[in-house]
XYZ file of C-alpha atoms in Angstrom:
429
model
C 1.090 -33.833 36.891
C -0.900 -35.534 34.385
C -2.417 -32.925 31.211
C -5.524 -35.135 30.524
C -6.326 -36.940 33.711
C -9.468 -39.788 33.071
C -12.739 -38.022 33.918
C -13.681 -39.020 37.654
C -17.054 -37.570 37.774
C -19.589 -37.142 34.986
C -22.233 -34.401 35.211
C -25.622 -34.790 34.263
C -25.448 -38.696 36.023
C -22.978 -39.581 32.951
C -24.277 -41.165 29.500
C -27.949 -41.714 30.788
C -28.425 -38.182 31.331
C -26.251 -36.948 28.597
C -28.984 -38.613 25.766
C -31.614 -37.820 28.266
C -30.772 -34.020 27.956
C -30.042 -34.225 24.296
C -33.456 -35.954 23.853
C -34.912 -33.606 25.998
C -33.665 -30.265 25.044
C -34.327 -31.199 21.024
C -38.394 -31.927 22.115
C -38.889 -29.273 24.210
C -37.733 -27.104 21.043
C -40.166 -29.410 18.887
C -42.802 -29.240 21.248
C -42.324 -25.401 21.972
C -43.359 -24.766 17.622
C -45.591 -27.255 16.914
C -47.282 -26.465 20.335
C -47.366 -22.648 20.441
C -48.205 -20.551 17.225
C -50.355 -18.465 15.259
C -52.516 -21.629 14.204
C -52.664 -23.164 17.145
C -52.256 -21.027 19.578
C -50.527 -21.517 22.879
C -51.783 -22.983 25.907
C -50.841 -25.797 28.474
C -51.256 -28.476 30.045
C -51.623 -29.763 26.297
C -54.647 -32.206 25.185
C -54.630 -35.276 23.605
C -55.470 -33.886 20.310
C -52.765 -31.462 20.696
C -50.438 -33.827 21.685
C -51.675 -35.357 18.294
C -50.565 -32.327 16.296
C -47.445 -32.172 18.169
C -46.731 -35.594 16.350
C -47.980 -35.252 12.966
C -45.645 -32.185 13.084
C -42.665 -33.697 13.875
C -43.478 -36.790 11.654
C -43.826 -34.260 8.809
C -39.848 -33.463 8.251
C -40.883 -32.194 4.629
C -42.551 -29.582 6.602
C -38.815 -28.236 8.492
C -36.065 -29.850 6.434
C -35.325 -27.298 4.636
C -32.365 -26.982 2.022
C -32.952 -23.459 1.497
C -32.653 -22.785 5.179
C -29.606 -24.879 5.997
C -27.630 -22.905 3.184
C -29.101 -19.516 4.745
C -27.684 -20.802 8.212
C -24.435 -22.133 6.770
C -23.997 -18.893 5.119
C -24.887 -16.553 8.173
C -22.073 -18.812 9.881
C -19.567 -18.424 7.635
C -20.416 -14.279 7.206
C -19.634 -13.985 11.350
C -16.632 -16.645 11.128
C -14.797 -14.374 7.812
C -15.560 -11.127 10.265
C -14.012 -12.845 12.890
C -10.785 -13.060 11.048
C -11.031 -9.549 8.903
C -12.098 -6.756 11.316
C -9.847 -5.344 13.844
C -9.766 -5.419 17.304
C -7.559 -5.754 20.329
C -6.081 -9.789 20.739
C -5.868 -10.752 24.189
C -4.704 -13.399 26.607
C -7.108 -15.234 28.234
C -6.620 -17.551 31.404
C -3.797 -19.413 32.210
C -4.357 -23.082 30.977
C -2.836 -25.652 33.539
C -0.037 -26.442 30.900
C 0.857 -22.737 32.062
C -0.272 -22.044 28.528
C -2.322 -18.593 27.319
C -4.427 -18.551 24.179
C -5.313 -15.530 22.293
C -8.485 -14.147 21.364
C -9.651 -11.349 19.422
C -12.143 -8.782 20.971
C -14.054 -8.260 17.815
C -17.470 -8.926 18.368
C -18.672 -5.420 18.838
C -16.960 -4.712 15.289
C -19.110 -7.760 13.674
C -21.887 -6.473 15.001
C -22.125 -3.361 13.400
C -20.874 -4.672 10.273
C -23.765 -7.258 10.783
C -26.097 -4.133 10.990
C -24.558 -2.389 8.248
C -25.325 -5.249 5.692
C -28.712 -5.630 7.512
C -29.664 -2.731 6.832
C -28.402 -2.867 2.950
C -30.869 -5.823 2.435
C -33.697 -4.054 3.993
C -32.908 -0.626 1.646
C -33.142 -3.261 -1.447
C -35.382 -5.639 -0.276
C -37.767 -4.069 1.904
C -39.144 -5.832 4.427
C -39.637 -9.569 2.813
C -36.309 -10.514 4.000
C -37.418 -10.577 8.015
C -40.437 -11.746 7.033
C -39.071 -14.669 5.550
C -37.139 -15.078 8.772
C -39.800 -14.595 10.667
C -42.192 -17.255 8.615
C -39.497 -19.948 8.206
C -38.243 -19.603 11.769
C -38.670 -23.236 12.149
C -36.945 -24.164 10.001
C -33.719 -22.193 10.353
C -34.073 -23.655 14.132
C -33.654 -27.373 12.269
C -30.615 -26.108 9.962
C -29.452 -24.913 13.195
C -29.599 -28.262 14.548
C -28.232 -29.766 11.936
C -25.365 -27.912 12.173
C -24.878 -27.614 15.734
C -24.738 -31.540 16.170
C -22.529 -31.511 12.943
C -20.084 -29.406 14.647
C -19.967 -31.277 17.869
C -19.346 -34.496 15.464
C -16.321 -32.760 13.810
C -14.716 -31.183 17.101
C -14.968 -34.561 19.208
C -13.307 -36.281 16.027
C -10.813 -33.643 16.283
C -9.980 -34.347 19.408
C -8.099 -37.629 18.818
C -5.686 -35.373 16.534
C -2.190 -36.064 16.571
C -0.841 -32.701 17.090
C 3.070 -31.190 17.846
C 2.052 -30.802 21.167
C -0.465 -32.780 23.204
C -4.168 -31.828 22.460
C -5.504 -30.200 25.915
C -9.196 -32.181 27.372
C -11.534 -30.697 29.380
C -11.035 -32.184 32.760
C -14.645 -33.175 32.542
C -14.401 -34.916 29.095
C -12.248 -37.102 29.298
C -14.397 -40.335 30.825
C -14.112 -42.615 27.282
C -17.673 -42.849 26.895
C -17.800 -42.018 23.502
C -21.891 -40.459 23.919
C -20.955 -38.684 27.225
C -17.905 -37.120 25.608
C -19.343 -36.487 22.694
C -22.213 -34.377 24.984
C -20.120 -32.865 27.264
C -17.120 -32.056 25.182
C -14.062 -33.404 25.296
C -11.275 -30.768 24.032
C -11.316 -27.815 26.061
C -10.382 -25.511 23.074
C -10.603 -26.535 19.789
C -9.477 -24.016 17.121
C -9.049 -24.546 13.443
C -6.242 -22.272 13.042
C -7.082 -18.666 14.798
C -11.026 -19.589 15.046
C -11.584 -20.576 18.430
C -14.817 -22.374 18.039
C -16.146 -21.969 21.627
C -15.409 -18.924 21.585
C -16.594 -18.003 18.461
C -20.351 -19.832 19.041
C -20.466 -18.561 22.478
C -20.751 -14.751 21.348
C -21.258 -14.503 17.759
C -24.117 -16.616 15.663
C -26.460 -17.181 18.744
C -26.565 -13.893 20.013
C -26.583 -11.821 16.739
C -28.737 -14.246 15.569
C -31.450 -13.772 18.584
C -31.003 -9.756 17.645
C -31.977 -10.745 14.453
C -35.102 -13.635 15.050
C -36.362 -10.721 17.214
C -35.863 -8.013 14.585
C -37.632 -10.151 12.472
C -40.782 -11.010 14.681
C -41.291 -7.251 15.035
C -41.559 -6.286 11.439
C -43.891 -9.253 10.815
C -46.251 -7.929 13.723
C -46.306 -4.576 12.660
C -46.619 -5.879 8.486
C -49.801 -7.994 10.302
C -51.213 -5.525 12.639
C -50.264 -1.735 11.554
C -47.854 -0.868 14.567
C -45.385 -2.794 16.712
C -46.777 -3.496 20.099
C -45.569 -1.840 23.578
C -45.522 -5.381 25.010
C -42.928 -6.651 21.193
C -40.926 -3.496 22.940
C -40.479 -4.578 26.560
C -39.892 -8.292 25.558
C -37.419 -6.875 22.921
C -35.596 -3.705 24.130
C -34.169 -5.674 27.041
C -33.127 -8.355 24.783
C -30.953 -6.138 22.575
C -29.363 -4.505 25.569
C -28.454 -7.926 26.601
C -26.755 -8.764 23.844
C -25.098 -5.812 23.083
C -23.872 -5.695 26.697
C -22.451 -9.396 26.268
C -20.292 -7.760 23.374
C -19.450 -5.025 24.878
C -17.716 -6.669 27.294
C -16.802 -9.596 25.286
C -13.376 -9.840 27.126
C -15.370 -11.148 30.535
C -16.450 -14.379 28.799
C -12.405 -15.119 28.861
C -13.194 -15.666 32.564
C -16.143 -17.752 32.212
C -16.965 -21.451 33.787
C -17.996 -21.669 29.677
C -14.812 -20.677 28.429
C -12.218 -21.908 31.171
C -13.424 -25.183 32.330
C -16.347 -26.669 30.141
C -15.110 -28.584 26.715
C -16.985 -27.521 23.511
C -19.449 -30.557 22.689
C -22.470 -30.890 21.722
C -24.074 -29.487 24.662
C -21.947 -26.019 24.423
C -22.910 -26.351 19.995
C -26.277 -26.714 20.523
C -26.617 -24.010 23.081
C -25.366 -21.493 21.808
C -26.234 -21.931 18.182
C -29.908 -23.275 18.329
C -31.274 -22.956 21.892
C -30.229 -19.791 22.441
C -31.801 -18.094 19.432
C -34.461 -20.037 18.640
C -35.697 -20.103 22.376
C -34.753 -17.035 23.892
C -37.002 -15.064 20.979
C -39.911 -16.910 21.727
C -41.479 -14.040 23.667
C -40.951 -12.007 20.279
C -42.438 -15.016 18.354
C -45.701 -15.202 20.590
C -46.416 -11.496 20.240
C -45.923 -11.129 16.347
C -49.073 -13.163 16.187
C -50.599 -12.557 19.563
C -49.579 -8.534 20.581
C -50.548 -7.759 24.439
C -51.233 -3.960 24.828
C -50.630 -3.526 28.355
C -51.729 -0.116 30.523
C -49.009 2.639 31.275
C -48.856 1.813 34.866
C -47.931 -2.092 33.196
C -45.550 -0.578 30.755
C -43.655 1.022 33.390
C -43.757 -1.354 36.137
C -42.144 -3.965 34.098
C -39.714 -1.962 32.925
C -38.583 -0.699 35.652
C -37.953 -4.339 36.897
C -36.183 -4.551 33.748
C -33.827 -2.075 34.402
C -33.357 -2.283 38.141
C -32.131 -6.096 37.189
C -29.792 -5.219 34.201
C -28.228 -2.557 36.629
C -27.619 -5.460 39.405
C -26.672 -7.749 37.020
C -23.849 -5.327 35.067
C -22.786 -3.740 38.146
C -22.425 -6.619 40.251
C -20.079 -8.552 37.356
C -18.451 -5.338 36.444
C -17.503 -4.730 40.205
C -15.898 -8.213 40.364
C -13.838 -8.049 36.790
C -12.550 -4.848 38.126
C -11.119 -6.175 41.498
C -10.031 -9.016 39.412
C -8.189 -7.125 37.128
C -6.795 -4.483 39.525
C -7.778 -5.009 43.233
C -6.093 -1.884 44.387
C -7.628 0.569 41.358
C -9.731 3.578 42.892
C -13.145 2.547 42.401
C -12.652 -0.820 43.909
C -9.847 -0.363 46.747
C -12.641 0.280 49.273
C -14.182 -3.366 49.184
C -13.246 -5.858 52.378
C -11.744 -9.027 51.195
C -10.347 -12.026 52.765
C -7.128 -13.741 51.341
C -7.328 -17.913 50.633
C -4.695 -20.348 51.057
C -4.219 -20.487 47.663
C -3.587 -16.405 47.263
C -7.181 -15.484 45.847
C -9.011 -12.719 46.792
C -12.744 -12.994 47.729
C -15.042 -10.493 47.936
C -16.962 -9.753 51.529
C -18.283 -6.214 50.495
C -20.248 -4.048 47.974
C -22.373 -5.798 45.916
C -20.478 -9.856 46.333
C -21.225 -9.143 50.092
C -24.749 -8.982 49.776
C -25.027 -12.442 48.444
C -22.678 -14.963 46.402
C -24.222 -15.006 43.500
C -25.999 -11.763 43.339
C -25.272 -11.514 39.254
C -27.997 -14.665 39.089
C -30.421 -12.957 40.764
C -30.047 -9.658 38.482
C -29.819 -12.275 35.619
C -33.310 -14.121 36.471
C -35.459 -11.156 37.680
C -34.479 -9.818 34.021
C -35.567 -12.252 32.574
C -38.606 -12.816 34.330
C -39.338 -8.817 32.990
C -39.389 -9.885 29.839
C -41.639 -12.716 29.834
C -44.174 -10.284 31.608
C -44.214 -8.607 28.273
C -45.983 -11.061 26.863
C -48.872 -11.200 29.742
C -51.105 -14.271 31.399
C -52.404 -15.596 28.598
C -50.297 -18.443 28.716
C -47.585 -19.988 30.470
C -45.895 -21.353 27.886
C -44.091 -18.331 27.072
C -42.529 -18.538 30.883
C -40.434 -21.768 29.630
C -37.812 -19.247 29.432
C -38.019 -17.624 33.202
C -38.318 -21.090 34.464
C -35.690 -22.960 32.602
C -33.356 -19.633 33.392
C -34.223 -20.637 37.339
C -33.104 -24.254 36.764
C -30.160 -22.805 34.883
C -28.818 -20.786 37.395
C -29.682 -23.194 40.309
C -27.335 -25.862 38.365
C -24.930 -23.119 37.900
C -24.545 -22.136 41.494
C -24.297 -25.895 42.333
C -21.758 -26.314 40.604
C -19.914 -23.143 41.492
C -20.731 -24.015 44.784
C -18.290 -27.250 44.543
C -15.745 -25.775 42.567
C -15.278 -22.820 45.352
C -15.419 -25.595 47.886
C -13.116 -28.045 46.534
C -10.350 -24.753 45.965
C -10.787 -23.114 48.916
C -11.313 -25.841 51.318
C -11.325 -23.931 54.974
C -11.334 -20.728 53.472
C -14.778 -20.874 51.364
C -16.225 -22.373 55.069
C -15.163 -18.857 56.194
C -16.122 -17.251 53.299
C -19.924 -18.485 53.579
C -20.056 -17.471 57.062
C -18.923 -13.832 56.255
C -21.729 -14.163 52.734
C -24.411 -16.210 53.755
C -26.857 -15.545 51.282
C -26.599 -17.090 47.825
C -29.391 -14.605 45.437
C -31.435 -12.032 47.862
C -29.829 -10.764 50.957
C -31.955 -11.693 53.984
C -33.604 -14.228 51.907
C -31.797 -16.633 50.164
């Protein structure tokens, strides 16, 4: 068998879409600043004249290309990448590769992050508070450096890839196609490392997400340093936020099993997401209410988060129910659930909560979401990009788990969809 076979399909309708997403992606981030904040304000459809402002901003790069920021962003990089190697942790094996290969990783995250803390909360006891609010003030900024460094990266590890190496370099099966733009997008080594730093790995858990923690951190002290208090609205949009991303550490090892991690090369799109559109999108309910606080009743408050709770809990127990039959089918808690057995020797789920509906973690997933863009109320829609690009998110997702499962299991996932015909809300959907 072939290692690198030549890409037969390209996502995204190949190199067209590939720059159309890049292009995309980098204006909706654009047009989400200049757009929607404390000058402006935030409201669509946008006018003409806004749409003028939209430009001037973006033809203004003195106004975002910042030196001071890129070091900042370069440094917090380099901070996570040296804990990455230093702090302890269990190394484990993840996935078999199909050269029957198994990489190690290091389950460290949860250690960076409280070192992260720690040194967080150092330069608040000597600074104060001007540190976040510098964040909070130059946050467009840091989202260029980001950028910058996220497309950087992508350059370096699709140069990499053409490497001559002891061994031959593993490609993702889906970035492999020789167009130098698509493969540059879509990635085209599965896992590059520079030594022990796995870079996908490293990106997918570590500057994005601690860096969100920290955007949002940020956004609350400069509403309470504006306004005398930190709204209950900053802590529904924010609360469930931190879970989030504490949870994702927590149980780092999962992300071993990921479509991310297992299948998906680390290009730009993979750099990009996780180090700029992540962050820098994902706080924007935080963002909107450090200018614009929502006080919302106590029947509000508690309504939406409730919703916010009730969908973490389906969304954790869901995925922890299926990493526990995966790791031990027959252990106690999970010996109960009905299962049929594929061609291929996999075991699907027909019971508990992956008998409800196939891709029940989604719908915990978006209804969380959702939650916490009812923090920020009906003012605007704008801060709803995030609920409704999480809907086309997931959708895509499911597609293309849908194809993978169908392509494996051939006859079997036929049967399987009869036994689980729902895909997010039983009786539903």
């Amino acid at each position: 068998m072939q290692l690198n076979p030549p890409t037969v399909h390209r996502d995204f309708f190949g190199a067209p879409g590939a720059l159309a997403v890049m292009v995309g992606t980098v204006s909706v981030v654009f047009t989400w600043y200049f757009a929607c904040n404390e000058t402006v304000g935030c409201q669509l459809p946008l006018t003409g004249p806004q749409w003028a402002r939209v430009a001037d901003g973006v033809r203004d790069y003195s106004g975002y290309l910042s030196p001071r920021a890129l070091l900042y962003y370069v440094l917090w990089w380099a901070w996570l990448a040296l804990l990455y190697f230093v702090l302890p942790g269990a190394r484990v094996s993840g996935v078999r590769l199909r050269d029957g290969s198994q990489l190690a990783y290091p389950l460290n995250g949860l250690a960076s992050l409280g070192a992260t803390l720690a040194a967080t909360a150092a330069v608040a006891a000597g600074y104060g508070r001007a540190p976040f609010l510098w964040i909070a003030d130059h946050y467009f900024q840091l989202a260029v450096a980001s950028l910058l460094f996220a497309t950087a990266q992508a350059l370096f590890v699709y140069l990499y890839s053409f490497r001559r190496a002891a061994s031959p370099v593993m490609l993702a099966l889906a970035g492999n196609s020789g167009n130098p733009l698509y493969d540059f997008f879509i990635g085209r080594e599965l896992n590059p490392r520079i030594g022990r730093l796995d870079l996908k790995y490293f990106c997918e858990l570590r500057p994005g997400i601690m860096g969100w923690m920290l955007l949002n951190a940020s956004f609350a002290v400069k509403q309470h340093a504006q306004f005398g208090r930190v709204s209950n609205s900053m802590w529904l949009a924010i609360v469930p936020q931190l879970a989030y991303c504490v949870d994702t550490l927590l149980f780092e090892r999962n992300v071993l099993t990921t479509m991310d991690i297992v299948t998906d090369g680390f290009g730009w799109m993979l750099s990009f997401g996780d180090l700029t559109w992540v962050p820098f999108m994902y706080s924007l309910q935080a963002r909107f209410l450090a200018f614009r606080p929502v006080h919302h009743s106590a029947p509000a408050t508690l309504l939406i988060a409730l919703l916010a709770a009730t969908s973490f809990l389906v969304f954790r127990l869901s995925n922890s129910e299926k990493n526990a039959f995966r790791t031990d089918p027959d252990a106690p808690r999970v010996r109960h659930l009905r299962y049929i057995t594929t061609e291929s020797g996999s075991r699907l789920l027909v019971s508990g909560w992956w008998g409800m509906a196939r891709h029940i973690n989604y719908t915990g997933d978006w209804f969380y979401g959702l939650a916490q863009c009812l923090a920020t109320g009906f003012e605007t829609p704008m801060t709803y990009f995030f609920s409704a690009y999480f809907l086309v998110l997931l959708l895509h997702r499911n597609y293309r788990d849908e194809c993978k499962c169908r392509a494996k299991y051939k006859k079997d996932w036929v049967r399987y969809c009869e036994l689980v015909p729902y895909l997010f809300i039983p009786y539903l959907i």
